[in-house]
PDB file of C-alpha atoms in Angstrom:
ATOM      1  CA  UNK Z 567       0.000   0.000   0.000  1.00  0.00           C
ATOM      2  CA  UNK Z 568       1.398   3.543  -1.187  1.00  0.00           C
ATOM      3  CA  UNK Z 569       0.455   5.052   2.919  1.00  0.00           C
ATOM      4  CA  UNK Z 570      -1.581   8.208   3.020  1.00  0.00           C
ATOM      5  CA  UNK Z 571      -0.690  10.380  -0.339  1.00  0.00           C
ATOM      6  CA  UNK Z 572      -1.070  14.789   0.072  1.00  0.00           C
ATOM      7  CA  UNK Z 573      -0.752  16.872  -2.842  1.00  0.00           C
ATOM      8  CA  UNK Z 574       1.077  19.586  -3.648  1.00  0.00           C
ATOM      9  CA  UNK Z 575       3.876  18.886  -1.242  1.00  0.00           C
ATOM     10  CA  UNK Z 576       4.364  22.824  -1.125  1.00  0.00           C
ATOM     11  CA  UNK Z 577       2.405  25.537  -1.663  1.00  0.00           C
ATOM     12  CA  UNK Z 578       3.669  28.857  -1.833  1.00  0.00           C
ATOM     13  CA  UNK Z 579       0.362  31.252  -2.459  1.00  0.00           C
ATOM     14  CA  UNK Z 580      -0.389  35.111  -1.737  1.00  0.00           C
ATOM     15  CA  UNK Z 581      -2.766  36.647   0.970  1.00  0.00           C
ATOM     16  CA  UNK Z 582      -6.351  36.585  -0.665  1.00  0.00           C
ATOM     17  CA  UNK Z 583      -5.670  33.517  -3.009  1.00  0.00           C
ATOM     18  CA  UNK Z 584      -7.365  30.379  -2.374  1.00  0.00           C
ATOM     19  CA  UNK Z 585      -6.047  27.077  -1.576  1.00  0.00           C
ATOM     20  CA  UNK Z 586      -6.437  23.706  -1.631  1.00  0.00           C
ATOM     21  CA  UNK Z 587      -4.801  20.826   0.003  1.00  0.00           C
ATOM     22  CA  UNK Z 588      -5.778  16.940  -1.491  1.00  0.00           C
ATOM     23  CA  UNK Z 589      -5.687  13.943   0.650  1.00  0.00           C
ATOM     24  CA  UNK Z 590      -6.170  10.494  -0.386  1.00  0.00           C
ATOM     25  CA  UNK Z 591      -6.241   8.254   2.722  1.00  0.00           C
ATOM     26  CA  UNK Z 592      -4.907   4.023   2.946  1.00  0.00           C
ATOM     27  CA  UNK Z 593      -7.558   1.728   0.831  1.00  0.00           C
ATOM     28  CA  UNK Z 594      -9.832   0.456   3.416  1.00  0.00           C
ATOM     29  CA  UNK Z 595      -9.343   3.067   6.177  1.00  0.00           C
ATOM     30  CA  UNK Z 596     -13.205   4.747   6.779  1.00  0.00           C
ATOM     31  CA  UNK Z 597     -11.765   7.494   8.891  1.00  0.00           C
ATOM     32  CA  UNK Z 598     -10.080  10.694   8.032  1.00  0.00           C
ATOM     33  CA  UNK Z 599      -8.349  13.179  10.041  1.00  0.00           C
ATOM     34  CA  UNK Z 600      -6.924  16.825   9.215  1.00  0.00           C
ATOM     35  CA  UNK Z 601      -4.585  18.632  11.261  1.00  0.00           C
ATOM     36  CA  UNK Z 602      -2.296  21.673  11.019  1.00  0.00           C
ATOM     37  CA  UNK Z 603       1.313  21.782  12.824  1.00  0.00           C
ATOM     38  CA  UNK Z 604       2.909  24.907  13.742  1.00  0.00           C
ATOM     39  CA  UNK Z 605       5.800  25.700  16.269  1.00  0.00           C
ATOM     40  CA  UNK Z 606       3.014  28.270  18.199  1.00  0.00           C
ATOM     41  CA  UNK Z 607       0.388  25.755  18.509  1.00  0.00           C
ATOM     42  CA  UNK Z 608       1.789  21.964  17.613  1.00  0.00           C
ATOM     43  CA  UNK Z 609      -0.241  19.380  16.158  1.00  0.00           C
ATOM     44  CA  UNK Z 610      -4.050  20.590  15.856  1.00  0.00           C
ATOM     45  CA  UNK Z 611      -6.994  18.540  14.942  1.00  0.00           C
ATOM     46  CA  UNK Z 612      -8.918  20.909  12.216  1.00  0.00           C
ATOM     47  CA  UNK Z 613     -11.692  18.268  11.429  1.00  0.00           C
ATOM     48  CA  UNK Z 614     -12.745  14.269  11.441  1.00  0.00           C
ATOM     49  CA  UNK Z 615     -14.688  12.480   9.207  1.00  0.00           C
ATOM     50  CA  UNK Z 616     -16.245   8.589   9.395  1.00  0.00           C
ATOM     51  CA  UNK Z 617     -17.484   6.954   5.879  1.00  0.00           C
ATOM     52  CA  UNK Z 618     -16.717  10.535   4.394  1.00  0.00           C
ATOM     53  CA  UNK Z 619     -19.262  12.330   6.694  1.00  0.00           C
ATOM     54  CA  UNK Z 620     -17.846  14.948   8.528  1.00  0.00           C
ATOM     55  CA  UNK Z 621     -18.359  14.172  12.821  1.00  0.00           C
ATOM     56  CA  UNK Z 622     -16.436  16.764  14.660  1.00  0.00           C
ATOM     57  CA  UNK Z 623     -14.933  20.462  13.196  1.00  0.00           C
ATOM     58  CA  UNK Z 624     -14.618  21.948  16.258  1.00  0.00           C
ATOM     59  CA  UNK Z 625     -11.116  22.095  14.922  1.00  0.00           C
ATOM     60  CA  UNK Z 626     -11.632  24.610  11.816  1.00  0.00           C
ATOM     61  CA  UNK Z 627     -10.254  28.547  12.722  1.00  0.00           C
ATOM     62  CA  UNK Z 628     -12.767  30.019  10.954  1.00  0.00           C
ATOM     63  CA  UNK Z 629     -15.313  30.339   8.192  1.00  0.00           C
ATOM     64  CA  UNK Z 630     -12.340  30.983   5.760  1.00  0.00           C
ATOM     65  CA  UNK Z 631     -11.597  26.939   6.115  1.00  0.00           C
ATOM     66  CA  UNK Z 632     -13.536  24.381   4.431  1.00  0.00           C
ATOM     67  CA  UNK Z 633     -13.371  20.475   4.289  1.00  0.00           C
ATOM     68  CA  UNK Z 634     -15.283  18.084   1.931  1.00  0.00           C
ATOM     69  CA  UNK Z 635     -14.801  14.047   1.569  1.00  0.00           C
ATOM     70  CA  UNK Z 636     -16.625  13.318  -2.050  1.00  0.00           C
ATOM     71  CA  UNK Z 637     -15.149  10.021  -1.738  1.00  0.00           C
ATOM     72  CA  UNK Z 638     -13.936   7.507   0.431  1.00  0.00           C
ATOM     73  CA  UNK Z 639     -10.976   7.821  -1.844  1.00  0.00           C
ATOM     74  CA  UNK Z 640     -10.478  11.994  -1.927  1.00  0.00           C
ATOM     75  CA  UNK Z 641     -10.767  14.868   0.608  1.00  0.00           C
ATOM     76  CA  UNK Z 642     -10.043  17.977   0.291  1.00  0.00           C
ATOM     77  CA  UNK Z 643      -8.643  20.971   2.537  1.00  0.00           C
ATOM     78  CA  UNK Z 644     -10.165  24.616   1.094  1.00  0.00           C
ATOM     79  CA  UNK Z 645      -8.845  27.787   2.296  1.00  0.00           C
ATOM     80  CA  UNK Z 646     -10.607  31.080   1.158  1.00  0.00           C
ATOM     81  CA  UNK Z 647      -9.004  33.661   0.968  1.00  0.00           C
ATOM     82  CA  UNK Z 648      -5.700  32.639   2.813  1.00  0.00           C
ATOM     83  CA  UNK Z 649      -4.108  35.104   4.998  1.00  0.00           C
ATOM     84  CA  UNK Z 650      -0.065  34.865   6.429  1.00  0.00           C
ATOM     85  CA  UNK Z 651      -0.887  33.198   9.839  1.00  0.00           C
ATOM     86  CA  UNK Z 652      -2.223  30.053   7.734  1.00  0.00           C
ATOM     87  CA  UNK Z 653       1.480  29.313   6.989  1.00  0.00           C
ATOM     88  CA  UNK Z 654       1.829  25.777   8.422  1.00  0.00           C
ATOM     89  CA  UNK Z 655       2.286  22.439   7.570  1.00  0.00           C
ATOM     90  CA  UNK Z 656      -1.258  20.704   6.762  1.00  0.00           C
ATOM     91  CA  UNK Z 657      -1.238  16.949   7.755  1.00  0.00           C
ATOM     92  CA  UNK Z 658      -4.072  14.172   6.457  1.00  0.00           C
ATOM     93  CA  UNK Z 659      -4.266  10.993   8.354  1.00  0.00           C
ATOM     94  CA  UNK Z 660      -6.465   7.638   8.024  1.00  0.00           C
ATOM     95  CA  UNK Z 661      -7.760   5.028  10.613  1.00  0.00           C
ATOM     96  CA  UNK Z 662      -9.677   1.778  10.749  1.00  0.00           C
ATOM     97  CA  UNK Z 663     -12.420   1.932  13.075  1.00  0.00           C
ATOM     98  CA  UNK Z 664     -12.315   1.006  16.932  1.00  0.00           C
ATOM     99  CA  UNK Z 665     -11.131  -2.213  18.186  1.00  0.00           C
ATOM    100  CA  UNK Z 666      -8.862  -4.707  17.718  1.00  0.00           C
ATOM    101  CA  UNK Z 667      -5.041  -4.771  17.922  1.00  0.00           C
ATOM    102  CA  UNK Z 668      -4.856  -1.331  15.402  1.00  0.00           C
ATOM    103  CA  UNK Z 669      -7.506   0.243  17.474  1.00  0.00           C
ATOM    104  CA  UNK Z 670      -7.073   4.438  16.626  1.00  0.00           C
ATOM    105  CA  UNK Z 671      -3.590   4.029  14.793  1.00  0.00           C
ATOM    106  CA  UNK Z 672      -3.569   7.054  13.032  1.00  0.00           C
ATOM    107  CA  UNK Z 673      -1.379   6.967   9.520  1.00  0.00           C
ATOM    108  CA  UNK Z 674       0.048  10.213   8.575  1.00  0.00           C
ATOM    109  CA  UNK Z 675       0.965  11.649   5.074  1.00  0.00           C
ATOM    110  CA  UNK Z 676       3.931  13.152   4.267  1.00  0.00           C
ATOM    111  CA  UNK Z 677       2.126  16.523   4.944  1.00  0.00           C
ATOM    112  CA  UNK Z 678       1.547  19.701   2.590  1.00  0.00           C
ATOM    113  CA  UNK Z 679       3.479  22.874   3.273  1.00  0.00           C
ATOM    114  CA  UNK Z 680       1.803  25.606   3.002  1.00  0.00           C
ATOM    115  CA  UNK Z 681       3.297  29.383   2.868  1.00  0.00           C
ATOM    116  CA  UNK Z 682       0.727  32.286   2.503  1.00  0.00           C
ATOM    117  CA  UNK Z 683       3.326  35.424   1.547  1.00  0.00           C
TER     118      UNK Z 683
ATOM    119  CA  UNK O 397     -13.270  18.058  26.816  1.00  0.00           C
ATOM    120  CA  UNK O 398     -10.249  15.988  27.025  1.00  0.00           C
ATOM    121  CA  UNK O 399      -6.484  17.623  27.601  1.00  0.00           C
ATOM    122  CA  UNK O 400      -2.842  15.926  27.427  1.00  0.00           C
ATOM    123  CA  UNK O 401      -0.145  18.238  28.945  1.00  0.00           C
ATOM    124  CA  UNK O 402       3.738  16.658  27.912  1.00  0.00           C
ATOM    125  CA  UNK O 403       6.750  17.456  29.668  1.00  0.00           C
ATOM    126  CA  UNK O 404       9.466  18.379  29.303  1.00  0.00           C
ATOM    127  CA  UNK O 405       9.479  20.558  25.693  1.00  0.00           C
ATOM    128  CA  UNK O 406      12.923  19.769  25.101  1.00  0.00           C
ATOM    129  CA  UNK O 407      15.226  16.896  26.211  1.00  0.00           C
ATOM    130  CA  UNK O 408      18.873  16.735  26.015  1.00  0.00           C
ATOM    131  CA  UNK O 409      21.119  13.706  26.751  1.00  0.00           C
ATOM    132  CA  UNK O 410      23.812  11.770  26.293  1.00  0.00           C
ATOM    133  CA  UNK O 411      24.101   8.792  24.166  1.00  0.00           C
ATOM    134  CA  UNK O 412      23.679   5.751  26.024  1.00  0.00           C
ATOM    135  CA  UNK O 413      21.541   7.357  28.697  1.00  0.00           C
ATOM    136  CA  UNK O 414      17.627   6.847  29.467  1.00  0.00           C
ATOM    137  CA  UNK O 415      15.125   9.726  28.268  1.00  0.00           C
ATOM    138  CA  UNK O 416      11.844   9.589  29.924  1.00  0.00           C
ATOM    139  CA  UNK O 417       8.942  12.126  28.497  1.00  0.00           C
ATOM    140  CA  UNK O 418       5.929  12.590  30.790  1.00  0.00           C
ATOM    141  CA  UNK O 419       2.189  13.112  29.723  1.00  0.00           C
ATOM    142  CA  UNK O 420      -1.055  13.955  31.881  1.00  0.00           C
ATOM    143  CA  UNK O 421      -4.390  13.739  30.829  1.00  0.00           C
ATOM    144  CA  UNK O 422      -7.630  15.612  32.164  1.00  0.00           C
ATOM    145  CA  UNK O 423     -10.539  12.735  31.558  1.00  0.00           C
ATOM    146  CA  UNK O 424     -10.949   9.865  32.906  1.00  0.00           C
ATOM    147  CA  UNK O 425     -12.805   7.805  30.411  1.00  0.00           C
ATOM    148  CA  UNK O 426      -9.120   8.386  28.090  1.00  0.00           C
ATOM    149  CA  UNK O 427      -8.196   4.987  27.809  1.00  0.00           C
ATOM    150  CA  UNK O 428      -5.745   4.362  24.850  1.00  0.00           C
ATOM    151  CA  UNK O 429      -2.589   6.242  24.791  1.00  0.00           C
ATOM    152  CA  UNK O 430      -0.462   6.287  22.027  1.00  0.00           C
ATOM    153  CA  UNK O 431       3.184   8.252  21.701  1.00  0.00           C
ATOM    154  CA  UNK O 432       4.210   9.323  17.672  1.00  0.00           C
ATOM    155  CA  UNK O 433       7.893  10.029  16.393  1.00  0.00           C
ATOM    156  CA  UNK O 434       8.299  13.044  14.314  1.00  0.00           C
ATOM    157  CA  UNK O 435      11.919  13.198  12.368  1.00  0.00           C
ATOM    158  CA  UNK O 436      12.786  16.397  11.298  1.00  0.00           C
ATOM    159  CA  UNK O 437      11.121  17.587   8.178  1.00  0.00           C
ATOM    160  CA  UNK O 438       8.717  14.288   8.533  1.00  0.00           C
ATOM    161  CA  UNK O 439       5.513  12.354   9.504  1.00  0.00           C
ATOM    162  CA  UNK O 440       4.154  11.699  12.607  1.00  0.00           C
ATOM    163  CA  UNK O 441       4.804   7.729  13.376  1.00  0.00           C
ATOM    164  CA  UNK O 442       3.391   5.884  15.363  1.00  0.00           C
ATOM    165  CA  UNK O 443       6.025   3.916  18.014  1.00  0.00           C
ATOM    166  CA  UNK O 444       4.076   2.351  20.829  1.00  0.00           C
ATOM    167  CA  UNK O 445       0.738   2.513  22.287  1.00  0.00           C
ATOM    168  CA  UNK O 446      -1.041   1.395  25.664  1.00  0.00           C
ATOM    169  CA  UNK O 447      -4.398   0.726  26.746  1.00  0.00           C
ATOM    170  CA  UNK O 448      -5.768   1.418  30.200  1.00  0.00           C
ATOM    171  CA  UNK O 449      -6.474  -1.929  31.078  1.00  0.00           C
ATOM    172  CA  UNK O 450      -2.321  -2.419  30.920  1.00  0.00           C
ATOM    173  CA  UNK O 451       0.136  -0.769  33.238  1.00  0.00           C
ATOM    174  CA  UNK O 452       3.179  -1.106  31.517  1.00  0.00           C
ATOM    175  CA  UNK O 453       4.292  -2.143  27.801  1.00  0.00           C
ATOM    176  CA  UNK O 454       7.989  -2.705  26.030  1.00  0.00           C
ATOM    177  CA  UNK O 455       9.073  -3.077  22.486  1.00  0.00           C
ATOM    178  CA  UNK O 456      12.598  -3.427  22.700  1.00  0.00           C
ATOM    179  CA  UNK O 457      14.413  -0.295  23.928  1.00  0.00           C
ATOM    180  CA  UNK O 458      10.794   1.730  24.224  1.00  0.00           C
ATOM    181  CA  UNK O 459       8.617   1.455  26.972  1.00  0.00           C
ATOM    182  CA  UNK O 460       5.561   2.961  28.152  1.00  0.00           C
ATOM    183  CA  UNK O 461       4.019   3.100  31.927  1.00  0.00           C
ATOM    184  CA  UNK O 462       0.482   3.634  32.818  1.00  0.00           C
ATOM    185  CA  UNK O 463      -0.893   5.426  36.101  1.00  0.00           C
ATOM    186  CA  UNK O 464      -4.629   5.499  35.819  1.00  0.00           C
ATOM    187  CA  UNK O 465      -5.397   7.242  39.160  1.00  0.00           C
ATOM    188  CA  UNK O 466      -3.152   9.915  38.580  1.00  0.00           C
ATOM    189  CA  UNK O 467      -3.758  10.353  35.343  1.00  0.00           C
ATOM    190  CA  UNK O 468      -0.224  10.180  33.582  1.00  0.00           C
ATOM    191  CA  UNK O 469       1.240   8.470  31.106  1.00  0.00           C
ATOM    192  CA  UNK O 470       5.527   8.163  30.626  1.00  0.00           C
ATOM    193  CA  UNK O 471       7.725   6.944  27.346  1.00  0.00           C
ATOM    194  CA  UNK O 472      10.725   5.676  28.037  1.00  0.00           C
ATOM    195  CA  UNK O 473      14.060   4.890  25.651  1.00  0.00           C
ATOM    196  CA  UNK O 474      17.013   2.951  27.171  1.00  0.00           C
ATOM    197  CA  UNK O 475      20.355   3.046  25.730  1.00  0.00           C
ATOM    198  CA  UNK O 476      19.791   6.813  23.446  1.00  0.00           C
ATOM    199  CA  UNK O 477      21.386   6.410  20.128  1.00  0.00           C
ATOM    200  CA  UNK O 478      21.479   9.335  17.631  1.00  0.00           C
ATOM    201  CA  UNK O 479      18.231   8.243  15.604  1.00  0.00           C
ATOM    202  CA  UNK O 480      16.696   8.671  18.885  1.00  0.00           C
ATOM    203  CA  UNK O 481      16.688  12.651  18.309  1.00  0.00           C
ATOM    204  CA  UNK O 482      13.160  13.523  16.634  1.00  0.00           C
ATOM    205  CA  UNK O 483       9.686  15.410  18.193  1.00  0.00           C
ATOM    206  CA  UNK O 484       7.999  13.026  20.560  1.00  0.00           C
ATOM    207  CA  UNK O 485       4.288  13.268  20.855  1.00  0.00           C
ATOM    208  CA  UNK O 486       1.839  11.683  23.016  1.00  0.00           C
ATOM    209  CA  UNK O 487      -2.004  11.624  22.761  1.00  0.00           C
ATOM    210  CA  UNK O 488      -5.081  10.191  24.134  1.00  0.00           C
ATOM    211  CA  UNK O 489      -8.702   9.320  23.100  1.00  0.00           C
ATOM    212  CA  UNK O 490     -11.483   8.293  24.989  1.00  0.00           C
ATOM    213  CA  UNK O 491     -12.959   4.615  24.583  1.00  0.00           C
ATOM    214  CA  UNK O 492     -15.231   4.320  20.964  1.00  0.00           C
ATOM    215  CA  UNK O 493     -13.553   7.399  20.077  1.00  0.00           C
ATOM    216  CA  UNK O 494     -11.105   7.983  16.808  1.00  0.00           C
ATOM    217  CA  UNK O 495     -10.253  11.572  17.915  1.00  0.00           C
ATOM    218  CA  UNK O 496      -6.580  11.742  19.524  1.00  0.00           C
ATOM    219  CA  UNK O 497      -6.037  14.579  21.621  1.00  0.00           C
ATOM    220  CA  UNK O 498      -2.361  15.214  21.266  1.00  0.00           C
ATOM    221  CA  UNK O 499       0.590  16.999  23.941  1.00  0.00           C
ATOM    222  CA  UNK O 500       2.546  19.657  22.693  1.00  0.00           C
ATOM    223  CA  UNK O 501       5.240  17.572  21.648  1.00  0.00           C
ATOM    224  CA  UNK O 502       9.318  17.290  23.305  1.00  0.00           C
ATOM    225  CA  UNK O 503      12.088  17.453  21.499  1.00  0.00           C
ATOM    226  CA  UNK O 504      14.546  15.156  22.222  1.00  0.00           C
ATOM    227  CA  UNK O 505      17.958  15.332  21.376  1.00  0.00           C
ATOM    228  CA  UNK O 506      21.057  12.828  21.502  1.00  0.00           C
ATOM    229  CA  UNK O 507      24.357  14.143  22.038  1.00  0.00           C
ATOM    230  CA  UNK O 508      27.215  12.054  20.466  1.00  0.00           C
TER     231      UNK O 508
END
């Protein structure tokens, strides 16, 4: 299995501009996590979803961030209009569901790094 | 809702020596508890994990200790070696839960 897979890798974008971050999470996993990491804040849970319906987003800043899951295959990370303080690096992860030896391991993609100038 | 509080934020020692990172957690129902390895530049990995119904588990030169009453949670690596250094992070969810609540992370670094 190829792991978790985020695209682009970078971003480099300027204040105002929209942005989106792509997550495809590990063939069979039905849960999907998004966080942001920054040195101020560490690793932040923005929003969860279970069999691509979104259950907690207590996570998301503000209005300006959106999060969709069309498929289990695809989810996407919108932010619109970006502004400098979303500089961070954006992180997708997958699960399996509750119990058993693998109970909540989390697998984590290679992350998307995101500078607003 | 739940919070994990890690200690300290940054670790030096020497290779060879023990490291020992500490967590607390605020609710009670937390009961698995899992500690990630982030290498510089990175992903998050998973390295051990614990459930509440277990005090203590090893894998190797890792361990991880359980206190349920007092609510805390400790990694421990034996005999440091250089690919040791990385950001440590613990976490805990609450039973039926997939959310991980995560700790702020320690750096740990192994000096040659």
């Amino acid at each position: 299995d190829a792991g978790v897979i985020q695209s682009p890798r970078h971003e480099v974008t300027e204040m105002g501009q929209e942005v989106t971050l792509r997550c495809k999470p590990i063939s069979g996993h039905d849960y999907l996590f998004w966080y942001r990491q920054t040195m101020m804040r560490g690793l932040e849970l923005l929003i969860y979803f279970n069999n691509n319906v979104p259950i907690d987003d207590s996570g998301m800043p503000e209005d300006r961030f959106s999060a969709k899951m069309p498929n289990a295959s695809f989810s996407t990370l919108k932010i619109q209009p970006s502004e400098p303080r979303d500089s961070a690096v954006y992180f997708c992860a997958s699960s399996l569901p509750a119990g058993g030896p693998s109970r909540s391991t989390q697998y984590f993609g290679p992350g998307t790094r995101l500078t607003v100038l | 809702g739940e919070n994990v509080e890690q200690h300290p934020s940054t670790l030096s020692v020497q290779e060879g020596d023990s490291a020992v990172i500490k967590c607390t957690y605020s609710d009670s129902a937390s009961n698995y508890f899992p500690w990630y390895k982030q290498e510089l530049g990175k992903r998050p990995q998973l390295i051990i994990d614990i459930r509440s119904n277990v005090g203590e588990k090893k894998d190797q030169r890792i361990a991880v200790t359980l206190n349920k009453t007092a609510k805390h949670f400790s990694l421990h690596i034996t005999e440091t070696q250089p690919e040791d250094s990385a950001v440590y992070f613990c976490a805990a969810s609450m039973r039926g839960a997939q959310k991980l609540v995560f700790g702020q992370g320690t750096r740990l670094t192994i000096n040659p």
